[in-house]
Amino acid sequence: MPLLKPPEPLATTRRVYLRIDESLALTAERYAEFLGTDKLDHVVSQALEFIFKRDSQFKQWVTQYSGTTVVRALPGKGERQKPGSKGDQS
């Protein structure tokens, strides 16, 4: 029985770009195949959800620091960075 669930209907998503080791990417692709899907993003999402639900120290940290952590995202395709932000060339 697989540890991750098969894909569910589409939900609100955000595109994230990341780099992982080739061997890990190949294993993730094989796991997607095992689940009967070609959606690698589903495997990554499910794996992250699994970790976040199981990590008690992370849950404690989130509770302690909720509202104080600033998460910065790179601008998406077609978006511009704000003047003065990291990477601004002007």
mmCIF file with all atom_site columns, C-alpha atoms in Angstrom:
data_model
loop_
_atom_site.group_PDB
_atom_site.id
_atom_site.type_symbol
_atom_site.label_atom_id
_atom_site.label_alt_id
_atom_site.label_comp_id
_atom_site.label_asym_id
_atom_site.label_entity_id
_atom_site.label_seq_id
_atom_site.pdbx_PDB_ins_code
_atom_site.Cartn_x
_atom_site.Cartn_y
_atom_site.Cartn_z
_atom_site.occupancy
_atom_site.B_iso_or_equiv
_atom_site.pdbx_formal_charge
_atom_site.auth_seq_id
_atom_site.auth_comp_id
_atom_site.auth_asym_id
_atom_site.auth_atom_id
_atom_site.pdbx_PDB_model_num
ATOM 1  C CA . MET A 1 1  ? 0.000  0.000  0.000   1.00 0.00 ? 1  MET A CA 1
ATOM 2  C CA . PRO A 1 2  ? 1.498  3.392  -0.953  1.00 0.00 ? 2  PRO A CA 1
ATOM 3  C CA . LEU A 1 3  ? 2.255  5.883  1.818   1.00 0.00 ? 3  LEU A CA 1
ATOM 4  C CA . LEU A 1 4  ? 1.061  8.834  -0.283  1.00 0.00 ? 4  LEU A CA 1
ATOM 5  C CA . LYS A 1 5  ? -2.436 9.344  -1.628  1.00 0.00 ? 5  LYS A CA 1
ATOM 6  C CA . PRO A 1 6  ? -3.259 9.453  -5.356  1.00 0.00 ? 6  PRO A CA 1
ATOM 7  C CA . PRO A 1 7  ? -4.072 12.900 -6.830  1.00 0.00 ? 7  PRO A CA 1
ATOM 8  C CA . GLU A 1 8  ? -7.288 14.628 -5.819  1.00 0.00 ? 8  GLU A CA 1
ATOM 9  C CA . PRO A 1 9  ? -9.196 17.249 -7.815  1.00 0.00 ? 9  PRO A CA 1
ATOM 10 C CA . LEU A 1 10 ? -7.303 20.465 -8.470  1.00 0.00 ? 10 LEU A CA 1
ATOM 11 C CA . ALA A 1 11 ? -6.961 22.945 -5.626  1.00 0.00 ? 11 ALA A CA 1
ATOM 12 C CA . THR A 1 12 ? -5.450 26.413 -5.489  1.00 0.00 ? 12 THR A CA 1
ATOM 13 C CA . THR A 1 13 ? -1.772 26.033 -6.286  1.00 0.00 ? 13 THR A CA 1
ATOM 14 C CA . ARG A 1 14 ? 1.393  28.093 -6.499  1.00 0.00 ? 14 ARG A CA 1
ATOM 15 C CA . ARG A 1 15 ? 4.255  27.377 -8.864  1.00 0.00 ? 15 ARG A CA 1
ATOM 16 C CA . VAL A 1 16 ? 7.568  26.807 -7.099  1.00 0.00 ? 16 VAL A CA 1
ATOM 17 C CA . TYR A 1 17 ? 10.895 26.152 -8.782  1.00 0.00 ? 17 TYR A CA 1
ATOM 18 C CA . LEU A 1 18 ? 13.478 24.045 -6.987  1.00 0.00 ? 18 LEU A CA 1
ATOM 19 C CA . ARG A 1 19 ? 16.512 21.956 -7.699  1.00 0.00 ? 19 ARG A CA 1
ATOM 20 C CA . ILE A 1 20 ? 16.977 18.453 -6.330  1.00 0.00 ? 20 ILE A CA 1
ATOM 21 C CA . ASP A 1 21 ? 19.553 15.739 -6.868  1.00 0.00 ? 21 ASP A CA 1
ATOM 22 C CA . GLU A 1 22 ? 19.050 13.726 -10.051 1.00 0.00 ? 22 GLU A CA 1
ATOM 23 C CA . SER A 1 23 ? 18.702 10.454 -8.134  1.00 0.00 ? 23 SER A CA 1
ATOM 24 C CA . LEU A 1 24 ? 15.977 11.952 -5.939  1.00 0.00 ? 24 LEU A CA 1
ATOM 25 C CA . ALA A 1 25 ? 14.127 13.270 -9.002  1.00 0.00 ? 25 ALA A CA 1
ATOM 26 C CA . LEU A 1 26 ? 14.255 9.847  -10.645 1.00 0.00 ? 26 LEU A CA 1
ATOM 27 C CA . THR A 1 27 ? 12.985 8.169  -7.477  1.00 0.00 ? 27 THR A CA 1
ATOM 28 C CA . ALA A 1 28 ? 10.148 10.699 -7.211  1.00 0.00 ? 28 ALA A CA 1
ATOM 29 C CA . GLU A 1 29 ? 9.212  10.002 -10.835 1.00 0.00 ? 29 GLU A CA 1
ATOM 30 C CA . ARG A 1 30 ? 9.174  6.279  -10.113 1.00 0.00 ? 30 ARG A CA 1
ATOM 31 C CA . TYR A 1 31 ? 6.974  6.889  -7.059  1.00 0.00 ? 31 TYR A CA 1
ATOM 32 C CA . ALA A 1 32 ? 4.545  8.887  -9.199  1.00 0.00 ? 32 ALA A CA 1
ATOM 33 C CA . GLU A 1 33 ? 4.466  5.968  -11.630 1.00 0.00 ? 33 GLU A CA 1
ATOM 34 C CA . PHE A 1 34 ? 3.830  3.625  -8.679  1.00 0.00 ? 34 PHE A CA 1
ATOM 35 C CA . LEU A 1 35 ? 0.845  5.798  -7.702  1.00 0.00 ? 35 LEU A CA 1
ATOM 36 C CA . GLY A 1 36 ? -0.466 5.648  -11.253 1.00 0.00 ? 36 GLY A CA 1
ATOM 37 C CA . THR A 1 37 ? 0.131  9.297  -12.110 1.00 0.00 ? 37 THR A CA 1
ATOM 38 C CA . ASP A 1 38 ? 2.627  11.375 -14.026 1.00 0.00 ? 38 ASP A CA 1
ATOM 39 C CA . LYS A 1 39 ? 2.204  14.360 -11.691 1.00 0.00 ? 39 LYS A CA 1
ATOM 40 C CA . LEU A 1 40 ? 5.513  14.837 -9.931  1.00 0.00 ? 40 LEU A CA 1
ATOM 41 C CA . ASP A 1 41 ? 4.125  17.911 -8.165  1.00 0.00 ? 41 ASP A CA 1
ATOM 42 C CA . HIS A 1 42 ? 1.608  15.639 -6.449  1.00 0.00 ? 42 HIS A CA 1
ATOM 43 C CA . VAL A 1 43 ? 4.373  13.432 -5.058  1.00 0.00 ? 43 VAL A CA 1
ATOM 44 C CA . VAL A 1 44 ? 6.309  16.451 -3.759  1.00 0.00 ? 44 VAL A CA 1
ATOM 45 C CA . SER A 1 45 ? 3.186  18.045 -2.239  1.00 0.00 ? 45 SER A CA 1
ATOM 46 C CA . GLN A 1 46 ? 2.145  14.830 -0.512  1.00 0.00 ? 46 GLN A CA 1
ATOM 47 C CA . ALA A 1 47 ? 5.666  14.232 0.802   1.00 0.00 ? 47 ALA A CA 1
ATOM 48 C CA . LEU A 1 48 ? 5.791  17.751 2.265   1.00 0.00 ? 48 LEU A CA 1
ATOM 49 C CA . GLU A 1 49 ? 2.340  17.379 3.838   1.00 0.00 ? 49 GLU A CA 1
ATOM 50 C CA . PHE A 1 50 ? 3.473  14.074 5.343   1.00 0.00 ? 50 PHE A CA 1
ATOM 51 C CA . ILE A 1 51 ? 6.554  15.707 6.895   1.00 0.00 ? 51 ILE A CA 1
ATOM 52 C CA . PHE A 1 52 ? 4.677  18.761 8.185   1.00 0.00 ? 52 PHE A CA 1
ATOM 53 C CA . LYS A 1 53 ? 2.027  16.594 9.867   1.00 0.00 ? 53 LYS A CA 1
ATOM 54 C CA . ARG A 1 54 ? 4.576  14.268 11.483  1.00 0.00 ? 54 ARG A CA 1
ATOM 55 C CA . ASP A 1 55 ? 7.233  16.737 12.680  1.00 0.00 ? 55 ASP A CA 1
ATOM 56 C CA . SER A 1 56 ? 6.209  17.665 16.232  1.00 0.00 ? 56 SER A CA 1
ATOM 57 C CA . GLN A 1 57 ? 9.106  20.103 16.663  1.00 0.00 ? 57 GLN A CA 1
ATOM 58 C CA . PHE A 1 58 ? 8.035  21.957 13.521  1.00 0.00 ? 58 PHE A CA 1
ATOM 59 C CA . LYS A 1 59 ? 4.425  22.124 14.776  1.00 0.00 ? 59 LYS A CA 1
ATOM 60 C CA . GLN A 1 60 ? 5.664  23.566 18.057  1.00 0.00 ? 60 GLN A CA 1
ATOM 61 C CA . TRP A 1 61 ? 7.870  26.083 16.247  1.00 0.00 ? 61 TRP A CA 1
ATOM 62 C CA . VAL A 1 62 ? 5.006  27.198 13.980  1.00 0.00 ? 62 VAL A CA 1
ATOM 63 C CA . THR A 1 63 ? 2.769  27.742 17.006  1.00 0.00 ? 63 THR A CA 1
ATOM 64 C CA . GLN A 1 64 ? 5.484  29.683 18.816  1.00 0.00 ? 64 GLN A CA 1
ATOM 65 C CA . TYR A 1 65 ? 6.464  31.872 15.870  1.00 0.00 ? 65 TYR A CA 1
ATOM 66 C CA . SER A 1 66 ? 3.182  32.180 13.964  1.00 0.00 ? 66 SER A CA 1
ATOM 67 C CA . GLY A 1 67 ? 2.741  35.682 12.604  1.00 0.00 ? 67 GLY A CA 1
ATOM 68 C CA . THR A 1 68 ? 6.408  36.621 13.036  1.00 0.00 ? 68 THR A CA 1
ATOM 69 C CA . THR A 1 69 ? 8.009  34.771 10.135  1.00 0.00 ? 69 THR A CA 1
ATOM 70 C CA . VAL A 1 70 ? 8.288  36.546 6.805   1.00 0.00 ? 70 VAL A CA 1
ATOM 71 C CA . VAL A 1 71 ? 8.257  34.246 3.802   1.00 0.00 ? 71 VAL A CA 1
ATOM 72 C CA . ARG A 1 72 ? 9.733  35.780 0.665   1.00 0.00 ? 72 ARG A CA 1
ATOM 73 C CA . ALA A 1 73 ? 8.809  34.418 -2.733  1.00 0.00 ? 73 ALA A CA 1
ATOM 74 C CA . LEU A 1 74 ? 10.476 35.183 -6.016  1.00 0.00 ? 74 LEU A CA 1
ATOM 75 C CA . PRO A 1 75 ? 8.225  37.013 -8.459  1.00 0.00 ? 75 PRO A CA 1
ATOM 76 C CA . GLY A 1 76 ? 6.279  34.760 -10.768 1.00 0.00 ? 76 GLY A CA 1
ATOM 77 C CA . LYS A 1 77 ? 6.400  34.868 -14.537 1.00 0.00 ? 77 LYS A CA 1
ATOM 78 C CA . GLY A 1 78 ? 5.430  38.334 -15.754 1.00 0.00 ? 78 GLY A CA 1
ATOM 79 C CA . GLU A 1 79 ? 5.745  39.894 -12.285 1.00 0.00 ? 79 GLU A CA 1
ATOM 80 C CA . ARG A 1 80 ? 8.332  42.506 -11.414 1.00 0.00 ? 80 ARG A CA 1
ATOM 81 C CA . GLN A 1 81 ? 10.285 42.849 -8.226  1.00 0.00 ? 81 GLN A CA 1
ATOM 82 C CA . LYS A 1 82 ? 9.664  45.964 -6.140  1.00 0.00 ? 82 LYS A CA 1
ATOM 83 C CA . PRO A 1 83 ? 12.307 48.684 -6.484  1.00 0.00 ? 83 PRO A CA 1
ATOM 84 C CA . GLY A 1 84 ? 15.044 48.274 -3.905  1.00 0.00 ? 84 GLY A CA 1
ATOM 85 C CA . SER A 1 85 ? 14.392 44.564 -3.473  1.00 0.00 ? 85 SER A CA 1
ATOM 86 C CA . LYS A 1 86 ? 17.170 42.001 -3.841  1.00 0.00 ? 86 LYS A CA 1
ATOM 87 C CA . GLY A 1 87 ? 18.057 41.519 -7.462  1.00 0.00 ? 87 GLY A CA 1
ATOM 88 C CA . ASP A 1 88 ? 16.897 44.993 -8.535  1.00 0.00 ? 88 ASP A CA 1
ATOM 89 C CA . GLN A 1 89 ? 19.305 46.270 -11.183 1.00 0.00 ? 89 GLN A CA 1
ATOM 90 C CA . SER A 1 90 ? 18.219 49.952 -11.280 1.00 0.00 ? 90 SER A CA 1
#
